[in-house]
Amino acid sequence: MKIIIAGAGAVGSHLATLLTRENHDIVILDSDADKLSAATEGLDLMTLAVSPTSIMGLKEAGVPQSDLFIAVTPSETKNMTCCMLAHSLGAKKTVARIDNSEYLQPGNIQFFHNMGIGSLIYPEVLAAQEIIDGVKRSWVRQWCEVHGGALITLGIKLREEASQLFGKQLKDLCPPDSPYHIVAIKRDEDTIIPGGFDKLQLGDIAYFMTTRRYVQNIRQLVGKESYPDVKKLMIMGGGRIAVQTCHMLPDYMEAKVIEHDVNRCQQLMELLDNDDVLVINGDGRDTQLLLNEGIKQTQAFCALTPETETNILACLAAKRMGVRKTVALVENQDYITMAEKLDIGTIINKKAISASHIYQMMLDADVASVKSLTIADAEVAEFVAAEDSIVTKKPVMKLGLPSDVAIGGIVRPDGEAFLVNGRTQIQPHDRVVIFTRSNQLQHMERYFQKPKTGLLNALGLCN
């Protein structure tokens, strides 16, 4: 696949790193040659120091022959402009990073599509949704809904309260008729897509797949009943993510936003015209300020400043003051493992979240969604089984799936959702939830696509 990335900033360089692992033909454009050099150091790809809005530059990069054009420069206007140009030049798919949530309203999707902008990505909105999902359920590290919540993935840190789960093989812990499956395990720096003989250990982050009906059962199973429901939220940093988070607050929740810049506080009071949101001018690192503002009566603390180190330390301080649920914005990819070892709580990384959404657009199979399990080197995707596809030919146990792939559950066209075991027969048009190591999703496409002539015979999967 030929992919053009416009913008060598944080998101662009992260995408380039991910995509070069899969031997795509990648070109990254940026008018800043130094930024290009820094972003692509050690990567096997082509760089071009030209403006992404230069028609000549786009042609030189091979846009007319491209399968995907991704515009992730810091400028929303530039991203939209170069996507329109790329579409006119022949790019098959275009993606633009934006900064205006109004553009994401359903009524505007077709409008932008007609302009040649196939998809819009607003990283701050995606990050805010992750934060809201996290604070609404203080006992969960990561919450992921599939097909409107028909199936749910819960990432849960296993502590002493879950001791009943330790030492048992998963085939005994999660038998075929179990209402939940464990589909991934993060252990120290390793990510495990488990088999029946694997066991859970103290300190693991286990990813459970279940239906909404059994979420409370899992909460009891892992001993998290004592975690309080979040009604009061404190946010350090008044940037775009904080604003979007406050816009998404549930009706029963109130928030305090602590921002050190006076002028930004004035802007926030205009942007957040909400009786349930209080803007405070001050330094969120000031322990006395936090105490004065009632942090001991707060159930969740979010550190959302641009400085990763500040966010990590602030969450540690909040935990020492009794806050059970903390969320840290960790933009430095190298710090994610360290933050997890420090037991920070929910970790938000805009680059990983944005990359998951863009990665979905690269897949040729019918994929409804792709989500990165931020602290684990794994992804969850919702594939749709095509007529005569490989997965519809035999029960799951006989498909010969790779060892680092797990099928978590299925949503039938009528909305019925259930978990998968080895005897499950996938049917055409089923929505199938796949768990796999990061950057391996493309290897699963062939199982769900309508096969080319002779492919089923070659794989021995004909009826």
CSV table of C-alpha atoms in Angstrom, one decimal:
chain,number,residue,atom,x,y,z
A,1,MET,CA,0.0,0.0,0.0
A,2,LYS,CA,1.3,3.5,-0.9
A,3,ILE,CA,0.8,5.9,2.0
A,4,ILE,CA,1.6,9.6,2.0
A,5,ILE,CA,1.8,11.3,5.4
A,6,ALA,CA,1.7,15.1,5.4
A,7,GLY,CA,3.3,16.4,8.7
A,8,ALA,CA,6.3,15.2,10.5
A,9,GLY,CA,5.1,16.1,14.0
A,10,ALA,CA,4.2,13.8,16.9
A,11,VAL,CA,1.3,12.0,15.2
A,12,GLY,CA,2.9,11.8,11.8
A,13,SER,CA,6.2,10.4,13.1
A,14,HIS,CA,4.4,7.9,15.3
A,15,LEU,CA,2.3,6.7,12.3
A,16,ALA,CA,5.4,6.4,10.2
A,17,THR,CA,7.1,4.3,12.9
A,18,LEU,CA,4.1,2.0,13.0
A,19,LEU,CA,3.6,1.6,9.3
A,20,THR,CA,7.2,1.0,8.3
A,21,ARG,CA,7.1,-2.2,10.3
A,22,GLU,CA,4.7,-3.6,7.7
A,23,ASN,CA,6.7,-2.8,4.6
A,24,HIS,CA,4.3,-0.2,3.2
A,25,ASP,CA,5.5,2.3,0.6
A,26,ILE,CA,5.6,5.4,2.7
A,27,VAL,CA,6.4,9.0,1.9
A,28,ILE,CA,6.3,11.7,4.6
A,29,LEU,CA,6.1,15.3,3.6
A,30,ASP,CA,7.0,18.4,5.6
A,31,SER,CA,8.3,21.8,4.7
A,32,ASP,CA,10.7,21.7,7.7
A,33,ALA,CA,13.7,19.5,6.7
A,34,ASP,CA,15.1,19.3,10.3
A,35,LYS,CA,11.7,18.1,11.6
A,36,LEU,CA,11.6,15.5,8.8
A,37,SER,CA,15.1,14.3,9.7
A,38,ALA,CA,14.3,13.9,13.4
A,39,ALA,CA,11.0,12.2,12.8
A,40,THR,CA,12.3,9.6,10.4
A,41,GLU,CA,15.6,8.7,12.0
A,42,GLY,CA,16.2,5.0,11.6
A,43,LEU,CA,13.1,4.5,9.5
A,44,ASP,CA,13.2,3.0,6.0
A,45,LEU,CA,11.0,5.5,4.1
A,46,MET,CA,11.1,8.3,1.7
A,47,THR,CA,11.0,11.9,2.9
A,48,LEU,CA,10.3,15.1,0.9
A,49,ALA,CA,10.9,18.6,2.2
A,50,VAL,CA,8.1,20.3,0.4
A,51,SER,CA,4.9,22.1,1.5
A,52,PRO,CA,2.0,19.6,1.7
A,53,THR,CA,-0.1,22.2,-0.2
A,54,SER,CA,2.2,22.3,-3.1
A,55,ILE,CA,0.6,20.6,-6.1
A,56,MET,CA,4.1,20.0,-7.6
A,57,GLY,CA,5.3,18.6,-4.3
A,58,LEU,CA,2.2,16.3,-4.0
A,59,LYS,CA,2.8,15.0,-7.5
A,60,GLU,CA,6.5,14.4,-6.8
A,61,ALA,CA,5.5,12.4,-3.7
A,62,GLY,CA,3.3,10.1,-5.8
A,63,VAL,CA,-0.1,11.3,-4.5
A,64,PRO,CA,-1.9,10.4,-7.8
A,65,GLN,CA,-0.9,6.7,-7.2
A,66,SER,CA,-1.5,6.7,-3.4
A,67,ASP,CA,-3.9,4.5,-1.5
A,68,LEU,CA,-4.1,6.7,1.6
A,69,PHE,CA,-3.2,10.3,2.2
A,70,ILE,CA,-3.0,11.4,5.8
A,71,ALA,CA,-2.7,15.1,6.7
A,72,VAL,CA,-1.6,15.6,10.4
A,73,THR,CA,0.2,18.9,10.3
A,74,PRO,CA,-0.4,21.4,13.2
A,75,SER,CA,-2.6,23.5,10.9
A,76,GLU,CA,-6.2,22.4,10.5
A,77,THR,CA,-6.6,24.6,7.4
A,78,LYS,CA,-3.5,23.2,5.8
A,79,ASN,CA,-4.6,19.6,6.5
A,80,MET,CA,-8.0,20.2,4.9
A,81,THR,CA,-6.5,22.0,1.9
A,82,CYS,CA,-3.9,19.3,1.1
A,83,CYS,CA,-6.5,16.5,1.5
A,84,MET,CA,-8.7,18.3,-1.1
A,85,LEU,CA,-5.7,18.6,-3.4
A,86,ALA,CA,-4.7,15.0,-2.9
A,87,HIS,CA,-8.3,13.8,-3.6
A,88,SER,CA,-8.3,15.8,-6.8
A,89,LEU,CA,-5.0,14.4,-7.8
A,90,GLY,CA,-6.2,10.8,-7.4
A,91,ALA,CA,-5.6,9.7,-3.8
A,92,LYS,CA,-8.0,6.8,-3.0
A,93,LYS,CA,-8.6,7.8,0.7
A,94,THR,CA,-7.9,11.0,2.6
A,95,VAL,CA,-7.7,11.7,6.3
A,96,ALA,CA,-7.4,15.2,7.9
A,97,ARG,CA,-6.5,16.1,11.5
A,98,ILE,CA,-8.8,18.9,12.7
A,99,ASP,CA,-9.2,21.2,15.8
A,100,ASN,CA,-12.9,22.0,15.5
A,101,SER,CA,-15.3,19.5,17.0
A,102,GLU,CA,-18.2,21.1,15.0
A,103,TYR,CA,-16.9,19.4,11.9
A,104,LEU,CA,-17.5,16.0,13.5
A,105,GLN,CA,-21.3,16.5,13.7
A,106,PRO,CA,-23.0,13.8,11.7
A,107,GLY,CA,-24.7,16.3,9.4
A,108,ASN,CA,-21.3,17.6,8.3
A,109,ILE,CA,-19.7,14.2,7.3
A,110,GLN,CA,-21.1,14.2,3.8
A,111,PHE,CA,-20.3,17.9,3.3
A,112,PHE,CA,-16.6,17.2,3.9
A,113,HIS,CA,-16.7,14.0,1.9
A,114,ASN,CA,-18.0,16.0,-1.1
A,115,MET,CA,-15.0,18.2,-0.7
A,116,GLY,CA,-12.6,15.3,-1.0
A,117,ILE,CA,-11.9,14.8,2.8
A,118,GLY,CA,-12.8,11.2,3.5
A,119,SER,CA,-12.3,11.2,7.2
A,120,LEU,CA,-11.7,13.6,10.0
A,121,ILE,CA,-9.6,13.0,13.1
A,122,TYR,CA,-9.7,15.2,16.2
A,123,PRO,CA,-7.2,13.7,18.6
A,124,GLU,CA,-8.4,15.8,21.6
A,125,VAL,CA,-12.0,14.6,21.2
A,126,LEU,CA,-10.8,10.9,21.0
A,127,ALA,CA,-8.6,11.4,24.1
A,128,ALA,CA,-11.5,13.1,26.0
A,129,GLN,CA,-13.8,10.2,25.3
A,130,GLU,CA,-11.2,7.8,26.7
A,131,ILE,CA,-10.9,9.9,29.8
A,132,ILE,CA,-14.7,10.0,30.3
A,133,ASP,CA,-14.9,6.2,29.8
A,134,GLY,CA,-12.2,5.8,32.4
A,135,VAL,CA,-13.6,8.1,35.1
A,136,LYS,CA,-17.2,6.8,34.8
A,137,ARG,CA,-15.8,3.4,35.9
A,138,SER,CA,-13.1,4.1,38.5
A,139,TRP,CA,-12.2,0.4,38.9
A,140,VAL,CA,-11.3,-0.1,35.2
A,141,ARG,CA,-8.0,0.9,33.5
A,142,GLN,CA,-9.5,0.8,30.0
A,143,TRP,CA,-13.1,0.4,28.8
A,144,CYS,CA,-13.8,-0.4,25.2
A,145,GLU,CA,-17.3,-0.9,23.7
A,146,VAL,CA,-17.9,-2.8,20.5
A,147,HIS,CA,-21.0,-2.3,18.3
A,148,GLY,CA,-22.6,0.2,20.7
A,149,GLY,CA,-21.9,-1.7,23.8
A,150,ALA,CA,-23.1,-5.1,22.7
A,151,LEU,CA,-19.7,-6.5,23.7
A,152,ILE,CA,-17.4,-4.8,26.2
A,153,THR,CA,-13.6,-5.1,26.9
A,154,LEU,CA,-12.4,-4.3,30.4
A,155,GLY,CA,-8.7,-3.7,31.2
A,156,ILE,CA,-8.4,-4.3,35.0
A,157,LYS,CA,-5.3,-4.3,37.2
A,158,LEU,CA,-5.3,-7.4,39.3
A,159,ARG,CA,-4.5,-6.8,43.0
A,160,GLU,CA,-4.6,-9.0,46.1
A,161,GLU,CA,-8.4,-8.8,46.1
A,162,ALA,CA,-8.4,-10.9,42.9
A,163,SER,CA,-6.3,-13.7,44.5
A,164,GLN,CA,-9.0,-16.3,43.6
A,165,LEU,CA,-8.0,-15.9,40.0
A,166,PHE,CA,-4.3,-16.6,40.4
A,167,GLY,CA,-2.6,-19.9,39.7
A,168,LYS,CA,-5.5,-21.3,37.6
A,169,GLN,CA,-5.2,-22.2,34.0
A,170,LEU,CA,-7.5,-20.0,31.8
A,171,LYS,CA,-9.1,-23.1,30.3
A,172,ASP,CA,-10.4,-23.8,33.9
A,173,LEU,CA,-11.0,-20.2,34.8
A,174,CYS,CA,-12.9,-19.4,31.6
A,175,PRO,CA,-14.5,-22.6,30.3
A,176,PRO,CA,-16.5,-22.5,27.0
A,177,ASP,CA,-19.7,-21.5,28.8
A,178,SER,CA,-18.1,-18.8,30.9
A,179,PRO,CA,-19.8,-15.3,30.7
A,180,TYR,CA,-16.4,-13.7,30.1
A,181,HIS,CA,-13.1,-14.4,28.4
A,182,ILE,CA,-9.6,-13.1,29.1
A,183,VAL,CA,-8.3,-12.0,25.7
A,184,ALA,CA,-5.1,-10.2,26.6
A,185,ILE,CA,-2.7,-9.8,29.5
A,186,LYS,CA,-0.2,-7.1,30.1
A,187,ARG,CA,2.6,-8.4,32.4
A,188,ASP,CA,5.5,-6.0,33.2
A,189,GLU,CA,6.7,-5.1,29.7
A,190,ASP,CA,5.2,-8.1,27.9
A,191,THR,CA,1.8,-8.4,26.2
A,192,ILE,CA,0.3,-11.9,26.1
A,193,ILE,CA,-2.5,-13.1,23.9
A,194,PRO,CA,-3.2,-16.0,26.2
A,195,GLY,CA,-4.1,-19.6,25.5
A,196,GLY,CA,-5.9,-22.1,27.7
A,197,PHE,CA,-2.8,-23.1,29.7
A,198,ASP,CA,-1.8,-19.5,30.7
A,199,LYS,CA,-2.3,-18.3,34.2
A,200,LEU,CA,-3.0,-14.9,35.8
A,201,GLN,CA,-0.6,-13.3,38.2
A,202,LEU,CA,-0.6,-10.6,40.8
A,203,GLY,CA,0.0,-7.2,39.1
A,204,ASP,CA,-1.2,-8.3,35.7
A,205,ILE,CA,-3.5,-6.1,33.7
A,206,ALA,CA,-6.1,-8.5,32.4
A,207,TYR,CA,-8.4,-7.6,29.5
A,208,PHE,CA,-11.8,-9.3,29.9
A,209,MET,CA,-14.4,-9.5,27.2
A,210,THR,CA,-18.0,-9.9,28.2
A,211,THR,CA,-21.5,-8.6,27.6
A,212,ARG,CA,-23.0,-5.6,29.4
A,213,ARG,CA,-25.1,-8.0,31.6
A,214,TYR,CA,-22.0,-9.5,33.3
A,215,VAL,CA,-19.9,-6.3,33.9
A,216,GLN,CA,-20.9,-6.2,37.5
A,217,ASN,CA,-20.1,-9.9,37.9
A,218,ILE,CA,-16.5,-9.2,36.8
A,219,ARG,CA,-16.2,-6.2,39.1
A,220,GLN,CA,-17.1,-8.6,42.0
A,221,LEU,CA,-14.8,-11.3,40.7
A,222,VAL,CA,-11.7,-9.0,40.7
A,223,GLY,CA,-12.6,-7.5,44.1
A,224,LYS,CA,-13.3,-3.9,43.0
A,225,GLU,CA,-16.7,-3.3,44.6
A,226,SER,CA,-15.1,-0.8,47.1
A,227,TYR,CA,-14.0,1.6,44.4
A,228,PRO,CA,-16.2,4.7,44.6
A,229,ASP,CA,-18.3,6.0,41.8
A,230,VAL,CA,-16.9,9.3,40.5
A,231,LYS,CA,-19.0,12.4,41.2
A,232,LYS,CA,-16.3,14.9,41.6
A,233,LEU,CA,-13.4,15.3,39.1
A,234,MET,CA,-10.4,17.5,39.4
A,235,ILE,CA,-8.5,18.4,36.2
A,236,MET,CA,-5.0,19.9,36.1
A,237,GLY,CA,-4.4,21.8,32.9
A,238,GLY,CA,-6.9,23.7,30.8
A,239,GLY,CA,-5.9,22.7,27.3
A,240,ARG,CA,-8.2,21.3,24.5
A,241,ILE,CA,-8.4,17.9,26.0
A,242,ALA,CA,-9.7,19.4,29.3
A,243,VAL,CA,-12.2,21.4,27.4
A,244,GLN,CA,-13.6,18.5,25.5
A,245,THR,CA,-13.6,16.3,28.7
A,246,CYS,CA,-15.8,18.9,30.4
A,247,HIS,CA,-18.1,19.1,27.5
A,248,MET,CA,-18.6,15.3,27.7
A,249,LEU,CA,-19.2,15.2,31.5
A,250,PRO,CA,-22.2,13.1,32.6
A,251,ASP,CA,-25.0,15.0,34.2
A,252,TYR,CA,-24.2,13.6,37.6
A,253,MET,CA,-20.6,14.7,37.6
A,254,GLU,CA,-19.0,18.0,38.4
A,255,ALA,CA,-15.4,19.2,37.7
A,256,LYS,CA,-12.8,21.7,38.8
A,257,VAL,CA,-10.2,22.8,36.2
A,258,ILE,CA,-7.0,24.2,37.6
A,259,GLU,CA,-5.0,26.3,35.1
A,260,HIS,CA,-2.0,28.5,35.9
A,261,ASP,CA,-2.4,31.0,33.0
A,262,VAL,CA,-4.8,33.8,33.9
A,263,ASN,CA,-5.7,34.6,30.3
A,264,ARG,CA,-6.4,30.9,29.6
A,265,CYS,CA,-8.7,30.9,32.6
A,266,GLN,CA,-10.7,33.7,31.1
A,267,GLN,CA,-11.0,31.7,27.9
A,268,LEU,CA,-12.0,28.6,29.8
A,269,MET,CA,-14.8,30.4,31.6
A,270,GLU,CA,-16.3,31.4,28.2
A,271,LEU,CA,-15.8,28.0,26.7
A,272,LEU,CA,-17.1,26.1,29.7
A,273,ASP,CA,-20.3,27.9,30.4
A,274,ASN,CA,-21.5,25.1,32.7
A,275,ASP,CA,-22.6,25.3,36.3
A,276,ASP,CA,-21.0,22.0,37.0
A,277,VAL,CA,-17.5,23.2,35.9
A,278,LEU,CA,-15.4,25.5,38.1
A,279,VAL,CA,-12.3,27.1,36.7
A,280,ILE,CA,-9.5,27.9,39.2
A,281,ASN,CA,-6.4,29.9,38.5
A,282,GLY,CA,-3.4,28.3,40.2
A,283,ASP,CA,-0.6,25.7,40.0
A,284,GLY,CA,-1.9,22.2,40.0
A,285,ARG,CA,1.4,21.0,41.5
A,286,ASP,CA,0.7,23.1,44.7
A,287,THR,CA,-0.3,20.5,47.3
A,288,GLN,CA,-1.9,23.1,49.6
A,289,LEU,CA,-4.0,24.4,46.7
A,290,LEU,CA,-5.3,20.9,46.0
A,291,LEU,CA,-6.2,20.4,49.6
A,292,ASN,CA,-8.0,23.8,49.8
A,293,GLU,CA,-10.0,22.8,46.7
A,294,GLY,CA,-11.1,19.6,48.2
A,295,ILE,CA,-9.0,16.9,46.6
A,296,LYS,CA,-9.6,14.6,49.6
A,297,GLN,CA,-13.3,14.7,48.7
A,298,THR,CA,-12.6,14.1,45.0
A,299,GLN,CA,-12.9,10.6,43.5
A,300,ALA,CA,-10.9,11.2,40.3
A,301,PHE,CA,-7.9,13.4,39.3
A,302,CYS,CA,-6.8,14.0,35.7
A,303,ALA,CA,-3.4,15.5,34.8
A,304,LEU,CA,-3.7,16.9,31.3
A,305,THR,CA,-0.8,19.4,31.0
A,306,PRO,CA,1.6,19.2,27.9
A,307,GLU,CA,4.4,18.0,30.2
A,308,THR,CA,4.4,14.2,30.7
A,309,GLU,CA,6.7,14.2,33.7
A,310,THR,CA,4.4,16.8,35.5
A,311,ASN,CA,1.4,14.7,34.8
A,312,ILE,CA,2.9,11.5,36.2
A,313,LEU,CA,4.2,13.2,39.4
A,314,ALA,CA,0.8,15.0,39.9
A,315,CYS,CA,-1.0,11.7,39.7
A,316,LEU,CA,1.3,10.1,42.2
A,317,ALA,CA,0.7,13.1,44.5
A,318,ALA,CA,-3.0,12.8,44.1
A,319,LYS,CA,-2.9,9.1,45.0
A,320,ARG,CA,-1.0,9.9,48.2
A,321,MET,CA,-3.7,12.3,49.1
A,322,GLY,CA,-6.3,9.6,48.8
A,323,VAL,CA,-7.7,9.9,45.2
A,324,ARG,CA,-8.5,6.4,44.0
A,325,LYS,CA,-8.8,7.1,40.3
A,326,THR,CA,-6.1,9.0,38.4
A,327,VAL,CA,-5.6,9.7,34.7
A,328,ALA,CA,-2.4,11.0,33.1
A,329,LEU,CA,-1.8,12.4,29.7
A,330,VAL,CA,1.5,10.7,28.6
A,331,GLU,CA,2.5,12.0,25.2
A,332,ASN,CA,6.1,10.6,25.4
A,333,GLN,CA,5.8,7.0,24.2
A,334,ASP,CA,8.9,6.0,26.1
A,335,TYR,CA,7.2,7.0,29.4
A,336,ILE,CA,4.2,4.8,29.1
A,337,THR,CA,5.8,1.6,30.6
A,338,MET,CA,7.3,3.7,33.4
A,339,ALA,CA,4.0,5.3,34.2
A,340,GLU,CA,2.3,1.9,34.3
A,341,LYS,CA,5.0,0.5,36.7
A,342,LEU,CA,4.4,3.5,39.0
A,343,ASP,CA,0.7,2.4,39.1
A,344,ILE,CA,-0.5,5.7,37.7
A,345,GLY,CA,-3.9,4.5,36.6
A,346,THR,CA,-5.4,5.2,33.2
A,347,ILE,CA,-2.9,6.4,30.7
A,348,ILE,CA,-3.9,8.6,27.7
A,349,ASN,CA,-1.7,8.9,24.6
A,350,LYS,CA,-3.1,10.9,21.8
A,351,LYS,CA,-0.7,9.5,19.2
A,352,ALA,CA,-1.7,5.9,19.9
A,353,ILE,CA,-5.4,6.8,19.9
A,354,SER,CA,-5.2,8.7,16.7
A,355,ALA,CA,-3.1,6.0,15.0
A,356,SER,CA,-5.7,3.4,15.9
A,357,HIS,CA,-8.4,5.3,14.1
A,358,ILE,CA,-6.2,6.0,11.0
A,359,TYR,CA,-4.9,2.4,10.9
A,360,GLN,CA,-8.5,1.2,10.5
A,361,MET,CA,-8.7,3.1,7.2
A,362,MET,CA,-5.8,1.1,5.8
A,363,LEU,CA,-7.5,-2.3,6.1
A,364,ASP,CA,-9.2,-3.6,3.0
A,365,ALA,CA,-11.6,-5.9,4.9
A,366,ASP,CA,-14.8,-4.4,6.3
A,367,VAL,CA,-13.6,-3.1,9.7
A,368,ALA,CA,-16.0,-1.2,11.9
A,369,SER,CA,-13.5,0.0,14.4
A,370,VAL,CA,-9.9,-0.4,15.7
A,371,LYS,CA,-8.8,0.5,19.2
A,372,SER,CA,-5.3,0.5,20.7
A,373,LEU,CA,-5.0,-1.0,24.2
A,374,THR,CA,-2.7,1.9,25.2
A,375,ILE,CA,-0.6,0.3,27.9
A,376,ALA,CA,-0.5,-3.1,26.2
A,377,ASP,CA,1.1,-3.8,22.8
A,378,ALA,CA,-2.2,-5.0,21.4
A,379,GLU,CA,-5.2,-3.9,19.5
A,380,VAL,CA,-8.8,-4.8,19.3
A,381,ALA,CA,-10.7,-4.6,16.0
A,382,GLU,CA,-14.2,-5.3,14.9
A,383,PHE,CA,-14.2,-7.2,11.5
A,384,VAL,CA,-17.2,-8.0,9.4
A,385,ALA,CA,-17.2,-11.5,7.9
A,386,ALA,CA,-17.8,-11.4,4.1
A,387,GLU,CA,-19.7,-14.0,2.2
A,388,ASP,CA,-17.5,-17.1,1.5
A,389,SER,CA,-14.7,-15.6,3.7
A,390,ILE,CA,-12.3,-18.1,5.3
A,391,VAL,CA,-13.7,-17.6,8.8
A,392,THR,CA,-17.2,-18.8,7.7
A,393,LYS,CA,-15.9,-22.1,6.4
A,394,LYS,CA,-15.0,-24.0,9.6
A,395,PRO,CA,-15.4,-23.7,13.4
A,396,VAL,CA,-13.0,-21.3,15.1
A,397,MET,CA,-10.8,-24.1,16.5
A,398,LYS,CA,-10.1,-25.4,12.9
A,399,LEU,CA,-9.3,-22.1,11.3
A,400,GLY,CA,-5.6,-22.2,12.1
A,401,LEU,CA,-5.5,-18.7,13.4
A,402,PRO,CA,-2.0,-17.3,14.5
A,403,SER,CA,-1.0,-18.0,18.1
A,404,ASP,CA,-1.0,-14.2,18.9
A,405,VAL,CA,-4.6,-13.7,17.8
A,406,ALA,CA,-7.7,-14.2,19.9
A,407,ILE,CA,-11.4,-14.0,18.8
A,408,GLY,CA,-13.3,-12.4,21.7
A,409,GLY,CA,-16.9,-12.3,20.6
A,410,ILE,CA,-19.5,-12.0,17.8
A,411,VAL,CA,-22.4,-9.6,17.2
A,412,ARG,CA,-24.9,-11.1,14.8
A,413,PRO,CA,-26.8,-8.9,12.2
A,414,ASP,CA,-29.9,-9.0,14.4
A,415,GLY,CA,-27.9,-7.5,17.3
A,416,GLU,CA,-27.4,-10.7,19.3
A,417,ALA,CA,-24.0,-10.7,21.1
A,418,PHE,CA,-22.1,-13.6,22.5
A,419,LEU,CA,-18.6,-14.8,23.3
A,420,VAL,CA,-16.7,-17.2,21.1
A,421,ASN,CA,-15.3,-20.7,21.9
A,422,GLY,CA,-13.5,-23.2,19.7
A,423,ARG,CA,-16.8,-24.8,18.5
A,424,THR,CA,-18.3,-21.4,17.4
A,425,GLN,CA,-19.2,-21.2,13.7
A,426,ILE,CA,-18.9,-17.6,12.3
A,427,GLN,CA,-21.5,-16.7,9.8
A,428,PRO,CA,-21.5,-14.2,6.9
A,429,HIS,CA,-22.1,-10.6,8.1
A,430,ASP,CA,-21.2,-11.4,11.7
A,431,ARG,CA,-19.2,-8.6,13.4
A,432,VAL,CA,-16.2,-10.4,14.9
A,433,VAL,CA,-14.0,-8.9,17.7
A,434,ILE,CA,-10.3,-9.7,17.2
A,435,PHE,CA,-7.5,-9.2,19.7
A,436,THR,CA,-4.0,-9.2,18.4
A,437,ARG,CA,-0.6,-7.7,18.9
A,438,SER,CA,-0.1,-4.2,17.5
A,439,ASN,CA,0.5,-3.9,13.8
A,440,GLN,CA,-0.7,-7.5,13.1
A,441,LEU,CA,-4.2,-6.7,12.0
A,442,GLN,CA,-3.5,-6.6,8.3
A,443,HIS,CA,-2.5,-10.3,8.5
A,444,MET,CA,-6.1,-11.0,9.6
A,445,GLU,CA,-7.7,-9.3,6.6
A,446,ARG,CA,-7.6,-12.4,4.4
A,447,TYR,CA,-9.7,-14.4,6.9
A,448,PHE,CA,-12.6,-11.9,6.6
A,449,GLN,CA,-12.5,-10.9,2.9
A,450,LYS,CA,-14.3,-12.5,0.1
A,451,PRO,CA,-11.4,-14.6,-1.2
A,452,LYS,CA,-9.8,-14.6,-4.5
A,453,THR,CA,-10.2,-17.6,-6.8
A,454,GLY,CA,-8.3,-20.6,-5.5
A,455,LEU,CA,-7.4,-19.1,-2.1
A,456,LEU,CA,-9.7,-21.5,-0.1
A,457,ASN,CA,-8.4,-24.5,-2.0
A,458,ALA,CA,-4.8,-23.4,-1.2
A,459,LEU,CA,-5.7,-23.1,2.5
A,460,GLY,CA,-7.6,-26.3,2.6
A,461,LEU,CA,-10.8,-24.6,3.9
A,462,CYS,CA,-13.3,-25.5,1.2
A,463,ASN,CA,-16.4,-27.3,2.2
